[in-house]
Amino acid sequence: MSFLDVIDIISKVADNQDGRQITRGGISGSSDPEAGLLPPRFRDSGSRLSGPFAPDASDQYDTVFVEPVPGSVVYCDLAAGFIEHSGIYIGNGRIVALERDGRIVARTPEGFMKGTTAFCIYVSCSGDHAVGSPEAAERAREKIGSRRNYNFATDNCHHFSYGCLSGDFESGVVMLRQLKAECRKALGAESWCVWDYGNARELLALKRAALNAAGELVHRSRPV
């Protein structure tokens, strides 16, 4: 796989924001996922991503696929692995989240990821099972159609998701790691697995192939 092939794969994902439908088929340059990185109870079922494209990768597993339950906290990559977008799953394929224009809306998974660099959506899990809070789902439903004074630093999507989970919508929580800490406390969520929706499996295979190829190019370009 050449450098141009890597760019082409990433461009296809970035340009395809309405449904994430990418041509199926094998990709040269992919390799088996890393082994031995999952918690013992489901170590054989997946692997952990690492690197700049996997925020907080210590609990993020890219080959364990789950279905969220009402009240699951979900998130996706927003900008090249340095910023994330979170929300609350309320059932029937809908995620409630605070958007940058201040609206609180219910979106499909495609709508939730639209305009981001995401390849998949991660779900709050205990081991390899999704966990959620019915109370969080109900709080999220009640907020649909309302607005907040969105501020990236003080009142963002993680702030809203934390409010749905804890009941405190005026907290100081604005970071994903803070939201994850509350998920561990309230839900027992120590892992984040991939929502088995659409073609997430194919997209992650593309991602691994692109990252592996990019790594090989960097390795070959180093002076001997």
C-alpha positions as a printed Julia matrix, in Angstrom:
224×3 Matrix{Float64}:
   0.0     0.0    0.0
   1.48    3.37  -1.02
   1.21    6.73   0.69
  -1.36    7.77  -1.92
  -3.44    4.7   -1.06
  -3.44    5.72   2.61
  -4.54    9.26   1.74
  -7.25    7.87  -0.55
  -8.68    5.64   2.2
  -8.76    8.45   4.76
 -10.26   10.84   2.2
 -13.06    8.39   1.39
 -14.04    8.26   5.03
 -13.74   12.03   5.54
 -15.8    12.8    2.43
 -18.49   10.22   3.15
 -20.34   11.81   6.06
 -23.91   10.69   5.23
 -24.09    7.06   6.23
 -20.42    6.05   6.22
 -21.03    3.58   3.37
 -17.69    2.49   1.93
 -17.08   -0.13  -0.72
 -16.74   -3.53   0.9
 -13.76   -5.76   0.27
 -10.3    -6.61   1.49
  -7.54   -4.05   1.88
  -3.9    -4.88   1.44
  -1.56   -3.86   4.2
  -3.8    -4.78   7.15
  -2.55   -6.94  10.0
  -3.95   -8.85  12.94
  -4.9    -6.75  15.96
  -2.71   -6.72  19.01
  -3.32   -9.55  21.45
  -3.38   -9.67  25.22
  -4.59   -6.12  25.86
  -8.22   -6.73  26.89
  -9.46   -7.46  30.4
  -9.14  -11.22  31.09
 -12.88  -11.92  30.86
 -12.99  -11.0   27.19
  -9.35  -10.9   26.13
  -9.87  -13.23  23.17
 -12.63  -11.12  21.61
 -10.81   -7.96  20.64
  -7.9    -5.54  20.78
  -7.11   -2.03  21.85
  -6.35    0.84  19.51
  -3.41    3.07  20.31
  -1.93    6.29  19.02
  -3.25    9.77  18.29
  -6.38    8.46  16.56
  -7.56    6.67  19.74
  -8.3     9.14  22.57
  -7.98    7.62  26.04
  -7.16    4.26  24.46
  -6.54    2.54  27.78
 -10.18    1.42  27.93
 -11.14    1.54  24.24
 -11.53   -1.71  22.29
 -11.95   -1.65  18.54
 -12.89   -5.27  17.88
 -15.48   -5.83  20.61
 -18.91   -4.97  19.16
 -22.01   -4.31  21.25
 -25.53   -2.87  21.08
 -26.13    0.1   23.41
 -28.96    0.06  25.95
 -31.14    3.04  26.93
 -29.02    5.36  29.03
 -25.69    4.2   27.61
 -23.16    6.99  27.26
 -21.69    7.06  23.77
 -18.95    9.04  22.1
 -17.07    9.35  18.82
 -13.98   11.08  17.55
 -14.69   14.68  16.57
 -11.37   15.99  15.3
  -8.48   13.63  14.49
  -8.48   11.97  17.9
  -7.85   15.15  19.9
 -11.49   16.1   20.6
 -14.52   13.84  21.11
 -18.3    14.2   20.85
 -20.53   12.48  23.44
 -24.22   11.88  23.99
 -26.82    9.63  25.61
 -28.47    6.7   23.83
 -32.24    6.72  24.42
 -33.29    3.68  22.37
 -34.76    3.22  18.89
 -31.43    4.09  17.28
 -31.35    7.65  18.67
 -28.64    9.58  20.52
 -29.39   12.82  22.37
 -26.54   15.32  22.41
 -25.75   19.0   22.77
 -24.59   20.47  19.48
 -22.3    23.4   18.86
 -25.18   25.73  18.0
 -26.63   25.12  21.47
 -29.47   22.84  20.38
 -30.17   19.57  22.16
 -31.26   17.1   19.51
 -31.86   13.39  18.94
 -29.76   11.99  16.1
 -29.24    8.69  14.32
 -25.72    7.29  14.56
 -25.02    8.73  11.1
 -26.25   12.15  12.19
 -24.26   11.95  15.41
 -21.03   11.31  13.45
 -21.76   13.66  10.56
 -19.11   16.35  10.17
 -16.62   14.47  12.37
 -13.58   12.31  11.64
 -15.18    9.34  13.42
 -14.94    5.77  12.17
 -17.24    4.38  14.87
 -19.16    5.12  18.07
 -17.95    3.82  21.44
 -20.45    2.6   24.07
 -20.16    2.5   27.88
 -19.61   -1.15  28.83
 -18.89   -3.43  31.72
 -16.65   -6.06  30.18
 -18.19   -6.83  26.81
 -21.76   -5.8   27.72
 -23.28   -2.35  27.27
 -24.45   -0.6   30.44
 -26.72    2.4   30.85
 -28.96    4.36  33.18
 -32.74    4.57  32.53
 -32.71    7.83  34.5
 -30.05    9.27  32.18
 -32.13    8.29  29.15
 -35.21    9.96  30.65
 -33.31   13.16  31.47
 -31.96   13.24  27.91
 -35.44   12.76  26.4
 -36.78   15.62  28.51
 -34.1    17.96  27.14
 -34.8    17.31  23.44
 -35.72   20.56  21.72
 -34.28   22.81  24.41
 -31.14   24.91  24.13
 -28.06   25.73  26.17
 -25.51   28.5   25.88
 -22.89   26.25  24.27
 -19.31   27.03  25.18
 -16.44   24.72  24.24
 -14.64   25.34  27.54
 -17.54   25.5   30.02
 -20.77   24.07  28.57
 -20.09   21.45  25.93
 -21.43   18.02  24.94
 -19.57   16.22  27.77
 -21.05   18.7   30.26
 -24.53   17.83  28.95
 -23.9    14.06  28.96
 -22.63   14.26  32.54
 -25.77   16.18  33.5
 -27.99   13.46  32.05
 -26.05   10.8   33.93
 -25.72   12.56  37.29
 -28.67   14.97  37.31
 -26.26   17.9   37.77
 -26.41   20.1   34.66
 -24.36   22.89  36.25
 -21.24   20.87  37.09
 -17.7    21.73  36.09
 -17.35   18.61  33.95
 -16.27   19.46  30.39
 -13.81   16.68  29.47
 -14.35   13.12  28.26
 -12.08   11.67  30.94
 -14.26   13.31  33.62
 -17.39   11.9   31.99
 -15.77    8.45  31.87
 -14.95    8.69  35.57
 -18.63    9.28  36.33
 -19.56    6.36  34.06
 -17.27    4.1   36.07
 -18.85    5.32  39.29
 -22.51    5.33  38.22
 -22.6     2.5   35.68
 -19.59    0.35  36.46
 -18.33    1.12  32.96
 -14.63    0.26  32.76
 -14.52   -0.41  29.02
 -15.73    1.23  25.82
 -16.65   -1.05  22.95
 -17.81   -0.34  19.41
 -21.48    0.05  18.54
 -22.2    -2.73  16.09
 -24.01   -0.44  13.68
 -23.86   -0.14   9.89
 -20.42   -0.91   8.53
 -18.37   -0.12  11.64
 -16.41   -3.35  11.22
 -15.36   -2.47   7.66
 -14.49    1.1    8.64
 -12.27   -0.05  11.48
 -10.53   -2.51   9.15
  -9.85    0.42   6.81
  -8.56    2.47   9.71
  -6.17   -0.24  10.88
  -4.93   -0.78   7.33
  -4.33    2.95   6.83
  -2.52    3.35  10.17
  -0.41    0.23   9.58
   0.55    1.46   6.1
   1.37    4.92   7.42
   3.55    3.37  10.14
   5.39    1.29   7.57
   6.04    4.38   5.45
   7.42    6.27   8.45
   9.62    3.33   9.37
  11.01    3.06   5.83
  11.65    6.79   5.62
  13.89    6.81   8.72
  17.6     7.08   7.98
  19.53    3.84   8.5
